[in-house]
Short mmCIF file of C-alpha atoms and ligand atoms in Angstrom, two decimals:
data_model
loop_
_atom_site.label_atom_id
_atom_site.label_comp_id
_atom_site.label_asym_id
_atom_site.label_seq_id
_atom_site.Cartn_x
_atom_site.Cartn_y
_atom_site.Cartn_z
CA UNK A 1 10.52 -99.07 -78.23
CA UNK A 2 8.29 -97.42 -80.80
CA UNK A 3 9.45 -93.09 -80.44
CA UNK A 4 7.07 -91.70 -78.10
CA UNK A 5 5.16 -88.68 -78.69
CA UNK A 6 2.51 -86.16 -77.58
CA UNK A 7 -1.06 -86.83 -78.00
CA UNK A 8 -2.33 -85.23 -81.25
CA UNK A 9 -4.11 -81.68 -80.62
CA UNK A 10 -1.85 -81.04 -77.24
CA UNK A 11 1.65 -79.38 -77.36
CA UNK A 12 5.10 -78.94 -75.46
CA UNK A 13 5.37 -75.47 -74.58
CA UNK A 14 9.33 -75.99 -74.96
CA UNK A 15 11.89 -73.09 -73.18
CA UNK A 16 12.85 -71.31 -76.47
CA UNK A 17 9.33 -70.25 -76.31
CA UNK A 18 8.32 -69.70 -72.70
CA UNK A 19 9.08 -65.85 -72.35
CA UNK A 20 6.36 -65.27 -74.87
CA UNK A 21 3.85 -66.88 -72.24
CA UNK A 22 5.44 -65.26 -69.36
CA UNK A 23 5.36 -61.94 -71.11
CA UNK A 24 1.43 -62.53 -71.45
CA UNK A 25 0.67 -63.87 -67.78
CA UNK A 26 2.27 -60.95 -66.95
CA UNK A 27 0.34 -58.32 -68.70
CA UNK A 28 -2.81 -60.25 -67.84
CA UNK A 29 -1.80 -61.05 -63.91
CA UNK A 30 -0.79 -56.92 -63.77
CA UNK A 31 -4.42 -55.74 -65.12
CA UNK A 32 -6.74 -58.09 -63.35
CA UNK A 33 -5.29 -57.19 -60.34
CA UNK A 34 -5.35 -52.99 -61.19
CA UNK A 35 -8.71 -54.01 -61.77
CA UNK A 36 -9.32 -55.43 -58.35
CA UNK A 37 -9.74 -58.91 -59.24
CA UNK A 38 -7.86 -61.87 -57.25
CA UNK A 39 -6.69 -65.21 -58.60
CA UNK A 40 -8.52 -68.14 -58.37
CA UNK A 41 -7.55 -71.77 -59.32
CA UNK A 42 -9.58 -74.99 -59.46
CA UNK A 43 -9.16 -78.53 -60.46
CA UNK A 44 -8.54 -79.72 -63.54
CA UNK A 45 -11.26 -82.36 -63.60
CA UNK A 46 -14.89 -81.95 -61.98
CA UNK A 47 -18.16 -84.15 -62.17
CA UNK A 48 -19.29 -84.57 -65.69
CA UNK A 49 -22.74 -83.09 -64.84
CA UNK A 50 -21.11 -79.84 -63.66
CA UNK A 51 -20.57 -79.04 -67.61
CA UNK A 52 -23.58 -80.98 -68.56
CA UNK A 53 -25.75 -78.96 -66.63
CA UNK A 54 -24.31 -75.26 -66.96
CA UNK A 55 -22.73 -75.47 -71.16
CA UNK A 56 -25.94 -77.12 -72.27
CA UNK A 57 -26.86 -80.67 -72.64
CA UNK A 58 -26.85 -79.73 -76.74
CA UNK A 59 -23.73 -77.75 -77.14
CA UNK A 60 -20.49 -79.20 -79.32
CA UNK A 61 -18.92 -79.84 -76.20
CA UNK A 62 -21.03 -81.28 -74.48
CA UNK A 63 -22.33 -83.47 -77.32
CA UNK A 64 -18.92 -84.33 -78.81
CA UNK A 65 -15.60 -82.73 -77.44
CA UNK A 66 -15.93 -83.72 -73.62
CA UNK A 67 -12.38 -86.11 -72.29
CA UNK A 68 -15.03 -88.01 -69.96
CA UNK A 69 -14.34 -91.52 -68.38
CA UNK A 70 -16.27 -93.50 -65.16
CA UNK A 71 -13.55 -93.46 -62.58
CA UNK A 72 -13.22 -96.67 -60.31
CA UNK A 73 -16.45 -96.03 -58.06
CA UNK A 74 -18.64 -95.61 -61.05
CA UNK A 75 -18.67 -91.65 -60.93
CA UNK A 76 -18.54 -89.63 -64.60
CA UNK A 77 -15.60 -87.09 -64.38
CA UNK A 78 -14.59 -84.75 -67.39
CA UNK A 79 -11.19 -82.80 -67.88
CA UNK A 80 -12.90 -79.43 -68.18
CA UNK A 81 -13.78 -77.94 -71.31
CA UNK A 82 -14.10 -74.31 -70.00
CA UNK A 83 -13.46 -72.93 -66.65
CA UNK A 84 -16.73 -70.61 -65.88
CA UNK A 85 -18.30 -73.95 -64.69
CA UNK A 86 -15.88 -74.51 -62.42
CA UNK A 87 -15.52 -71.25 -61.00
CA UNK A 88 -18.94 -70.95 -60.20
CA UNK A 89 -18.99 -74.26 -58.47
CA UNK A 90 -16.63 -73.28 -56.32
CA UNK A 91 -17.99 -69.88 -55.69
CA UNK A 92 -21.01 -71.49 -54.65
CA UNK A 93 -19.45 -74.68 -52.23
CA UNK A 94 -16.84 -72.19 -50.70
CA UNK A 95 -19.82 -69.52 -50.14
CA UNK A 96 -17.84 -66.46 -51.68
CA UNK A 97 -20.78 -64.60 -51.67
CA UNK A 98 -21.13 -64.20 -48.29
CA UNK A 99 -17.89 -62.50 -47.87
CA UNK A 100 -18.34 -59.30 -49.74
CA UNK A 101 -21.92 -59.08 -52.13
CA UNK A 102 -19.61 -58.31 -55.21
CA UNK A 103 -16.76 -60.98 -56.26
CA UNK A 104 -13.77 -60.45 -58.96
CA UNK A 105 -12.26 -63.11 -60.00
CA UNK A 106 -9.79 -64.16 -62.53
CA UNK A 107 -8.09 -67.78 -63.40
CA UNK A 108 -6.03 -68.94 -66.01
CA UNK A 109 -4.95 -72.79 -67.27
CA UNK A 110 -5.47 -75.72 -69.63
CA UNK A 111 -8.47 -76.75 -70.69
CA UNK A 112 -9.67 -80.01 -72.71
CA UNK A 113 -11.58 -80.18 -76.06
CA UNK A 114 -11.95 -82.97 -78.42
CA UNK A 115 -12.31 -80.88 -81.36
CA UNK A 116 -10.05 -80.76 -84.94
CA UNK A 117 -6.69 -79.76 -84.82
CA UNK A 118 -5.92 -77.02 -86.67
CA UNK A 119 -4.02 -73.78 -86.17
CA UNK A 120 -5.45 -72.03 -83.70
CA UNK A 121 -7.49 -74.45 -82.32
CA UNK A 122 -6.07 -77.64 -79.98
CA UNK A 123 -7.51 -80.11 -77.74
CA UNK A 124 -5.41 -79.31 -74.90
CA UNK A 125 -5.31 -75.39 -75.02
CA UNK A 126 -5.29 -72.81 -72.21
CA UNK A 127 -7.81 -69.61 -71.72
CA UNK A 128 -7.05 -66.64 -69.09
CA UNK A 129 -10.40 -65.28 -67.88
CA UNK A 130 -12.08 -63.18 -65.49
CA UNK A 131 -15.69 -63.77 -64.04
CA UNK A 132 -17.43 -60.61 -61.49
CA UNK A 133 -20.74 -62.06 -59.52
CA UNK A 134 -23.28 -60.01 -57.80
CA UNK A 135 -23.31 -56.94 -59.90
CA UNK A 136 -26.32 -56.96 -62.35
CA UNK A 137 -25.24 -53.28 -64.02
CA UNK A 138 -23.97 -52.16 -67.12
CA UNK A 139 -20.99 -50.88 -65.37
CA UNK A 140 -20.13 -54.12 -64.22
CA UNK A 141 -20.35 -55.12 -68.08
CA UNK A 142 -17.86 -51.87 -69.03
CA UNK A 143 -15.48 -53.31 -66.17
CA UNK A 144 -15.29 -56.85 -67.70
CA UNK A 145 -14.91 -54.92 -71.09
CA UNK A 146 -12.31 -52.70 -70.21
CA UNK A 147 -10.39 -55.45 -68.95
CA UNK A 148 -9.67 -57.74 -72.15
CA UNK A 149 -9.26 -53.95 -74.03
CA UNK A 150 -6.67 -53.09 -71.61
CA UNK A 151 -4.67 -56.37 -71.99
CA UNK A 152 -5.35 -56.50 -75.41
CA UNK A 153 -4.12 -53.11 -76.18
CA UNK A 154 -1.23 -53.72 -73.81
CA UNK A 155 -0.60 -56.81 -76.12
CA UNK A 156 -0.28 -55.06 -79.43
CA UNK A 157 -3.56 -56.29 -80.41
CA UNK A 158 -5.98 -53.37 -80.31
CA UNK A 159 -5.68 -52.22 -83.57
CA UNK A 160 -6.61 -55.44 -85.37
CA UNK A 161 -9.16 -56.28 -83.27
CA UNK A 162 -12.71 -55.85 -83.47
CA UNK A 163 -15.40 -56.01 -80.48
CA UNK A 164 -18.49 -57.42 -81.75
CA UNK A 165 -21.20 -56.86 -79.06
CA UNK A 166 -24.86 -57.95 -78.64
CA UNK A 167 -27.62 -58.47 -76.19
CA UNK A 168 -29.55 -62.00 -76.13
CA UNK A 169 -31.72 -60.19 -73.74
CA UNK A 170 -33.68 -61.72 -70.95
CA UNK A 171 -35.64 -65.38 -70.60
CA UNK A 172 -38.72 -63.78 -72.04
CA UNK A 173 -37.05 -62.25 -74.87
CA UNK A 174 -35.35 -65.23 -76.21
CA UNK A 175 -38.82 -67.27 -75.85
CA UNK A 176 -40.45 -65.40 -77.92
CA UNK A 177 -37.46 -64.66 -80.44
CA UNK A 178 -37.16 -68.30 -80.88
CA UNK A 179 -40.55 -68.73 -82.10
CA UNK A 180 -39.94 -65.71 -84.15
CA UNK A 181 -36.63 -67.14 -85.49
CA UNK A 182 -37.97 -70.60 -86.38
CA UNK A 183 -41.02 -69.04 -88.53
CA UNK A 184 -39.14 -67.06 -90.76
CA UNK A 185 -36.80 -70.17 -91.12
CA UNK A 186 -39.92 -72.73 -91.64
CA UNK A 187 -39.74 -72.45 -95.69
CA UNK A 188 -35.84 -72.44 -95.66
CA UNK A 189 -35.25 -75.30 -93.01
CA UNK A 190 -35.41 -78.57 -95.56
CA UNK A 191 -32.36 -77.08 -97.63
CA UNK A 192 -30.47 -76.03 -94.55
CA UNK A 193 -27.59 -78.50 -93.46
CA UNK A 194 -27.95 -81.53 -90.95
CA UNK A 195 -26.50 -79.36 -88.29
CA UNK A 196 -28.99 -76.61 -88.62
CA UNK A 197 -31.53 -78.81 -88.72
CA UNK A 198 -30.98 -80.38 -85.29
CA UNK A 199 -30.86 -76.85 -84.20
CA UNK A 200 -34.09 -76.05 -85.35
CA UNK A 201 -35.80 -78.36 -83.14
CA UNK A 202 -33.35 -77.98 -80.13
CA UNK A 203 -31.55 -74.72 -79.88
CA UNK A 204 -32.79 -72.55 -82.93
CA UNK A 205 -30.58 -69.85 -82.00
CA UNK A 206 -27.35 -71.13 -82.45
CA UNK A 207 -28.86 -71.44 -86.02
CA UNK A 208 -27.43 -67.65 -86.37
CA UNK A 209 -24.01 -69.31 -85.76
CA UNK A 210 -23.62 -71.02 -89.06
CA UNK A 211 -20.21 -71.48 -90.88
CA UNK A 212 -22.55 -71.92 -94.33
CA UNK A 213 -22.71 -68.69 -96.59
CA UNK A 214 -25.94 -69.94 -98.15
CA UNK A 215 -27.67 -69.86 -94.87
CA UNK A 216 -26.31 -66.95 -93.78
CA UNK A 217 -27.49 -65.16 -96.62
CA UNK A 218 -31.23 -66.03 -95.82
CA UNK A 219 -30.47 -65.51 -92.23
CA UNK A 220 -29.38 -61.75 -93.11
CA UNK A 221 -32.86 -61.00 -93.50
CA UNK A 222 -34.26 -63.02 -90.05
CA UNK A 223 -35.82 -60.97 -87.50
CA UNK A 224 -33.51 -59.15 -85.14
CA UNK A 225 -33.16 -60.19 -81.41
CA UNK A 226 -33.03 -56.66 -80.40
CA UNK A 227 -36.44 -56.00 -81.61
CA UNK A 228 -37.74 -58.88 -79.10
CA UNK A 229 -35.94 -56.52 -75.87
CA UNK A 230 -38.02 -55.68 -73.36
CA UNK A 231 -37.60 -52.72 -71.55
CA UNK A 232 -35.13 -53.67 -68.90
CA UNK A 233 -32.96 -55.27 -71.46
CA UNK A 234 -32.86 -52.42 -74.19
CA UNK A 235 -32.23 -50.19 -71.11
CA UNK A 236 -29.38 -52.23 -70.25
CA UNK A 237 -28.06 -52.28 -73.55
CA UNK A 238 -28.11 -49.04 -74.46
CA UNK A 239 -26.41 -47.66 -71.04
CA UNK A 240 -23.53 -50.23 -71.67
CA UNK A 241 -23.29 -48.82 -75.65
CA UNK A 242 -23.37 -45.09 -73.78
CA UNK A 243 -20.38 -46.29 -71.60
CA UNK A 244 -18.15 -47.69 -74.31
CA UNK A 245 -18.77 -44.60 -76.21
CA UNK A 246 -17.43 -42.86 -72.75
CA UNK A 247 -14.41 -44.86 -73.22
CA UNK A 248 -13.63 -44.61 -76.83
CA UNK A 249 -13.72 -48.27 -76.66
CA UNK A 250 -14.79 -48.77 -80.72
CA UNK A 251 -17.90 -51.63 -81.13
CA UNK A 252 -19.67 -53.33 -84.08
CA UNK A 253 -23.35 -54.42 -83.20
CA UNK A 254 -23.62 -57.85 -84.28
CA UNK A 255 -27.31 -59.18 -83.95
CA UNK A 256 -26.16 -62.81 -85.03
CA UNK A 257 -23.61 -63.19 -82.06
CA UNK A 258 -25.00 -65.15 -79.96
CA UNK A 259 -22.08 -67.39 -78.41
CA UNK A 260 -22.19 -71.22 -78.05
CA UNK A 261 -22.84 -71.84 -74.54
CA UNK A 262 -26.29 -72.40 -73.10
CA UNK A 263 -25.83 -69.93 -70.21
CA UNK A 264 -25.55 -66.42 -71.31
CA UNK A 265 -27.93 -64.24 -70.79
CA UNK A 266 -28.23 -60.32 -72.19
CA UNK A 267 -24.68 -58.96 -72.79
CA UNK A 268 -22.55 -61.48 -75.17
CA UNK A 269 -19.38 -60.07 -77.01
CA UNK A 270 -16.45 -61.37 -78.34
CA UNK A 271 -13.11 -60.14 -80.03
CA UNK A 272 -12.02 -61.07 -83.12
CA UNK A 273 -8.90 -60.70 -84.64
CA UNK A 274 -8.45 -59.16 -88.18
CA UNK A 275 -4.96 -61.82 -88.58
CA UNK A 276 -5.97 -64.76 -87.18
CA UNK A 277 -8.07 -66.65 -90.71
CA UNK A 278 -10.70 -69.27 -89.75
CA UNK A 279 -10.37 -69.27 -85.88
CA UNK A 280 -10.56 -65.38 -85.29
CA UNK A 281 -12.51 -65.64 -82.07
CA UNK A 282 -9.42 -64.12 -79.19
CA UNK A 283 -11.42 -63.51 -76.63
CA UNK A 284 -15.62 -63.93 -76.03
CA UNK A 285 -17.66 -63.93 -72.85
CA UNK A 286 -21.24 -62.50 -71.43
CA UNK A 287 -23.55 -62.29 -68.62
CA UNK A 288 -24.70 -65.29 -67.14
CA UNK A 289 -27.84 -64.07 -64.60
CA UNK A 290 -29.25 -67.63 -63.83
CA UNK A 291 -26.11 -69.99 -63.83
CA UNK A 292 -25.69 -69.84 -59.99
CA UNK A 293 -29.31 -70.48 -59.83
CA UNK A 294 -28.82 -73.63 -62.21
CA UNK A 295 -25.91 -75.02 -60.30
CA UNK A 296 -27.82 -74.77 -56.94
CA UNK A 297 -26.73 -71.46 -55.53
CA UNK A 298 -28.74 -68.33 -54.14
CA UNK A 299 -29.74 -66.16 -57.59
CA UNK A 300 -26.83 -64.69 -58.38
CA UNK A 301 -25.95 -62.33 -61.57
CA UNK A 302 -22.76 -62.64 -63.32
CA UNK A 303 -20.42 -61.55 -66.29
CA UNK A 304 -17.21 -62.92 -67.74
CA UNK A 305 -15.02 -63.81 -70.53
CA UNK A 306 -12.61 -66.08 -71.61
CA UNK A 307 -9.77 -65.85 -73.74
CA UNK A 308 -7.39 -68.04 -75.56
CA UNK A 309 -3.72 -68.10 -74.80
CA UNK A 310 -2.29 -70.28 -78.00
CA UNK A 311 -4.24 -67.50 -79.90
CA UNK A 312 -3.35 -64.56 -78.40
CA UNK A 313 0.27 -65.87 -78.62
CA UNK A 314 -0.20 -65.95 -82.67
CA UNK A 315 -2.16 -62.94 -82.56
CA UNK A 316 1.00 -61.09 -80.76
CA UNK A 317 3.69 -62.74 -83.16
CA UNK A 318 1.90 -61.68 -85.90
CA UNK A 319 1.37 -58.02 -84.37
CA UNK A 320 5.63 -58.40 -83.85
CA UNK A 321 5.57 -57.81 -79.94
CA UNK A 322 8.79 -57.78 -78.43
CA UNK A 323 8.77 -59.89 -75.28
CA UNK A 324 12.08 -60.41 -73.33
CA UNK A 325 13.62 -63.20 -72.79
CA UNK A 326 15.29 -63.61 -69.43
CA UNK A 327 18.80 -64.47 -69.93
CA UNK A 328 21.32 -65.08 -67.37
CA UNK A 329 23.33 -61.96 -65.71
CA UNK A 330 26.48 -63.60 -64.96
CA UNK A 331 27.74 -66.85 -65.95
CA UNK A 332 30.51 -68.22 -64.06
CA UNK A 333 33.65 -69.88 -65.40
CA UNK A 334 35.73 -72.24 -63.49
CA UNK A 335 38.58 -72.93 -65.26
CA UNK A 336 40.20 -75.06 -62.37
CA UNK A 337 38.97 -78.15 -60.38
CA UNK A 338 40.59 -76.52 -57.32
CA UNK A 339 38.44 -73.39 -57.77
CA UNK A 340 35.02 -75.26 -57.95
CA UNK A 341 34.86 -74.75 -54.24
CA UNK A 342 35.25 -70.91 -54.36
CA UNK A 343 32.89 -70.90 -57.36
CA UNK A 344 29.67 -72.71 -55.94
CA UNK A 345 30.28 -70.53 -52.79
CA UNK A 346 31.03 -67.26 -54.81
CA UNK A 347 28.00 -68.07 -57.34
CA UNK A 348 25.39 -69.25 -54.39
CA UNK A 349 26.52 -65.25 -52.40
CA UNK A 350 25.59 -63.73 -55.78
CA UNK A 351 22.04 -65.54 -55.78
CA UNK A 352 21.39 -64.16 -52.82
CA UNK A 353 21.53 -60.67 -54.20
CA UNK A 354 19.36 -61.86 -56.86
CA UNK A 355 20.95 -62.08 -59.70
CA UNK A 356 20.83 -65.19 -62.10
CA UNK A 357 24.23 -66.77 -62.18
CA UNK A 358 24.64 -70.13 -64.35
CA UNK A 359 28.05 -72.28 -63.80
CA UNK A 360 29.25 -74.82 -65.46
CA UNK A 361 28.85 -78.50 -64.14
CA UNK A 362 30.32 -80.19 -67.28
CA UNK A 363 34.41 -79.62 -66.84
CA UNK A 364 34.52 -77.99 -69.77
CA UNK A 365 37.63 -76.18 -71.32
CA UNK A 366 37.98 -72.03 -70.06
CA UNK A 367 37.29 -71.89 -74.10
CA UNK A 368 33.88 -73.40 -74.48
CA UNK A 369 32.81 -72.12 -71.18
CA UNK A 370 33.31 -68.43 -72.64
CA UNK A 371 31.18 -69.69 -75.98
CA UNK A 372 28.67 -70.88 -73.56
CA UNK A 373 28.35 -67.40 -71.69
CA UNK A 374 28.32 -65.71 -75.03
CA UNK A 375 25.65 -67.76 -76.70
CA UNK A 376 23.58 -67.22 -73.07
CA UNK A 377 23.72 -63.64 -73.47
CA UNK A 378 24.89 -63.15 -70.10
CA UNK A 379 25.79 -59.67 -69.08
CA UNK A 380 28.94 -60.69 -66.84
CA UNK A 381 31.29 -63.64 -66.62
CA UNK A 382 33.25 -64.16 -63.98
CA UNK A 383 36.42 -66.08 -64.17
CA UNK A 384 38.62 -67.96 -61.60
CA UNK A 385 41.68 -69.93 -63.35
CA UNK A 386 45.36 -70.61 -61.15
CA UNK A 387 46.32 -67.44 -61.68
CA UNK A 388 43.25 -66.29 -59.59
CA UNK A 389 43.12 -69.00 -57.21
CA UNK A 390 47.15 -68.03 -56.24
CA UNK A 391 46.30 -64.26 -56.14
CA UNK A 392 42.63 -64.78 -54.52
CA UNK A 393 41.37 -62.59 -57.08
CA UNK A 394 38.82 -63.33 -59.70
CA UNK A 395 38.52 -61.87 -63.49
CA UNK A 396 35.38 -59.88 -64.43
CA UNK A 397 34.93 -59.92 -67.90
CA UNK A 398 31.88 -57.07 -68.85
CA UNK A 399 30.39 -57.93 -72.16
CA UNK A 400 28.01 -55.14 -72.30
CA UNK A 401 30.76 -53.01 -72.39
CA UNK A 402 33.33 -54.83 -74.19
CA UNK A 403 36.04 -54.51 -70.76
CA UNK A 404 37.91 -57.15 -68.72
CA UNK A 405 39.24 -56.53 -65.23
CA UNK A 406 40.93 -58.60 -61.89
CA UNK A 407 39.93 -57.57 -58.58
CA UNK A 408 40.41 -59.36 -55.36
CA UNK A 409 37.78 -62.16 -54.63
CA UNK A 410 36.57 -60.07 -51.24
CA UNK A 411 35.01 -57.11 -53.46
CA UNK A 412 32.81 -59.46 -55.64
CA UNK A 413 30.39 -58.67 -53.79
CA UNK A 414 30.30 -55.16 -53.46
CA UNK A 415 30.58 -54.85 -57.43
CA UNK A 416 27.63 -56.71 -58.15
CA UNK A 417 25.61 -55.12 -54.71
CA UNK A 418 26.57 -50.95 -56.43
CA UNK A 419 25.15 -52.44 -59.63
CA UNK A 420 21.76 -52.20 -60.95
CA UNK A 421 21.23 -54.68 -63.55
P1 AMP B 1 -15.07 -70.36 -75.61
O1 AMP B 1 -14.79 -70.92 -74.25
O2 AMP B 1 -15.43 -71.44 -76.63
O3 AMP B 1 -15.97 -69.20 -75.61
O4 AMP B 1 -13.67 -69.81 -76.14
C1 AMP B 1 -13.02 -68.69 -75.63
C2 AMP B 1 -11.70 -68.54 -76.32
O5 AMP B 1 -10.89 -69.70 -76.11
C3 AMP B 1 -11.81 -68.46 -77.84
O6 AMP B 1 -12.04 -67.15 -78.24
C4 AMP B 1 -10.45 -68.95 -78.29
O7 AMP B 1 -9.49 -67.91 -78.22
C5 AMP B 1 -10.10 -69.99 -77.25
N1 AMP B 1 -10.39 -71.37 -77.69
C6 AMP B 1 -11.57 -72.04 -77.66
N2 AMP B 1 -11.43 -73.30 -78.11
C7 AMP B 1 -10.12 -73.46 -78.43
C8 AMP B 1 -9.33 -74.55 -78.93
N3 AMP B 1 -9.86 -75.74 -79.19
N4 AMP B 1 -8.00 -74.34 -79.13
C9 AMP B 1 -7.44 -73.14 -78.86
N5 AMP B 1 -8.14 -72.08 -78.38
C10 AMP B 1 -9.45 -72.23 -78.16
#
């Protein structure tokens, strides 16, 4: 058979590199729920429409990068491409809002894009996020904030990260910054790519997003979004600005951000990295005041971001963060078929005092059995040969500190239960 391997864009996530992951769950687990926010986890696939409906009919992943197929009774189901969606479908079947008016929630998982491969950016990556409905406030917007600072900072990553903030301000706002947008771009549109084009005459504002330098040049000079605020949204705006200020949480206006998604609404921000090249983006999110509405729940405000795991992971390499890996305490050598019976029993007591004990299941020689131990880091080996099975002792070799003793087989137990490890 022809080697197998895995599907272009996803990846193993192989054990020489899982602490890195844990060490991030962690961090992120630990401040959502200082925070106040509680877990939530949904499917991996959902009704195509969900994502139709809430990313926009015109977005890149809706358009291009959904994993959609008909299933057997003829219904269109997608591998999600981003988890707000989902989150808000189930916060609107499940009825979360009627159990308290304000709801924290944070998720984290894999998610499905059918974009280009490249580093940084995969078609089976995973995002950790948080999402808070009911709260329409700036504060609420700080929270959210604070949050991906906190883990961020407690990351390494603060320091070569930037917050780029904006406000795409209310319905109104963008309806008449649209028309604004598209005639100061009337003269420029014919030399503008194919992509910018389309954009003109379906989502002019994610014009602003452009990857060419040539249109961003002329765009440099386009009207501003914030000069199309109303009151309520320049209010908003500015109180959130006040707040980070509070915080000495550092910010960079950005009037072009406006984020891909169809559903934001006012606040949109993102952090960028200053070490991560072409796919900088770490972390981006907004408020999103009418997607409960959309998806057929009672009006609804909320904020939320996402961020992306893979990069954070290069982000943290890069920034030389030292996360553990969880070796073994005590490995256990059994240097005698006749003690194999004393050592599953002696290893399994140990277990139960919580330690991590690894034996050997191979047969191996005392020798390679020590190798093993050493190359495991382990902090302890414990070692029953004839001499020990005769004497019902057992030999506690202490590599931390370089010492080897025999004790009797009874006070195993108490050794390990006085020690803190
Ligand atoms: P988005 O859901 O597009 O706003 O993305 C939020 C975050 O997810 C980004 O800032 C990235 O860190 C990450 N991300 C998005 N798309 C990919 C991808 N294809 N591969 C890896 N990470 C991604």
């Amino acid at each position: 058979m022809k080697k197998l391997h895995s599907i272009k864009g996803t990846h193993d996530i192989l054990p020489n590199e899982i602490h890195k992951w844990k060490a991030l769950e962690s961090i992120v687990n630990q401040t959502c729920e200082q925070f106040g926010y509680q877990e939530i986890r949904n499917p991996i696939f959902e009704e195509t429409r969900l994502f139709s409906r809430s990313v926009g009919e015109e977005t890149d992943i809706v358009t291009k990068e959904m994993y959609s197929w008909e299933d057997v009774d003829g219904a269109s189901l997608t591998l999600r491409p981003e988890l707000t969606a989902s989150v808000v479908r189930s916060y609107i079947q499940h009825n979360l809002g009627t159990l308290s008016p304000i709801q924290r929630l944070y998720y984290s998982g894999p998610l499905f894009r059918r974009e280009r491969p490249q580093k940084g950016r995969q078609r089976q990556f995973h995002q950790f996020g948080v999402e808070a409905f009911g709260s329409n406030n700036p504060e609420q917007d700080v929270e959210i904030i604070a949050i991906a600072w906190k883990i961020l900072s407690l990351c390494g990553l603060a320091n070569d990260t930037t917050l780029n903030l904006n406000s795409i301000g209310s319905n109104e706002c963008r309806n008449n910054y649209r028309t604004a947008l598209k005639n100061y771009l009337s003269p420029y549109i014919k030399d503008f790519s194919k992509t910018s084009q389309h954009r003109f005459d379906t989502n002019p504002l994610r014009i602003l997003d452009t990857k060419s330098e040539k249109e961003q040049e002329i765009l440099n000079d386009a009207p501003k979004i914030s000069d199309y605020h109303n009151k309520t949204d320049s209010t908003h705006f500015e109180s959130l600005k006040e707040f980070l200020k509070d915080m000495d949480l550092p910010f960079s206006i950005n009037h072009k951000l406006v984020r891909g998604l169809d559903y934001y609404t006012g606040t949109v921000f993102e952090f960028n990295s200053d070490n991560l090249g072409a796919q900088d983006a770490l972390l981006g999110g907004g408020r999103y005041n009418r997607l409960v509405e959309t998806l057929g729940g009672k009006p609804t405000p909320g904020i939320g971001f996402a961020a992306g795991i893979e990069r954070f992971l290069i982000a943290m390499e890069q920034s030389n963060f030292d996360a553990k890996k969880s070796n073994p305490d005590v490995y256990f050598v059994c240097a005698e078929n006749k003690a194999l019976s004393r050592s599953i029993v002696i290893s399994s007591r140990l277990r139960s005092l919580n330690l991590k004990v690894v034996s050997d299941t191979l047969r191996r020689s005392m020798k390679s059995q020590l190798r093993e131990a050493n190359k495991l880091k382990v902090k302890f080996a414990l070692i029953l040969g004839e001499d020990e099975i005769n004497n019902s002792t057992i030999t506690l070799k202490d590599f931390t500190k370089g010492t080897q003793k025999t004790i009797p087989q009874s006070e195993v137990m108490n050794f390990f239960e006085d020690l803190t490890i």
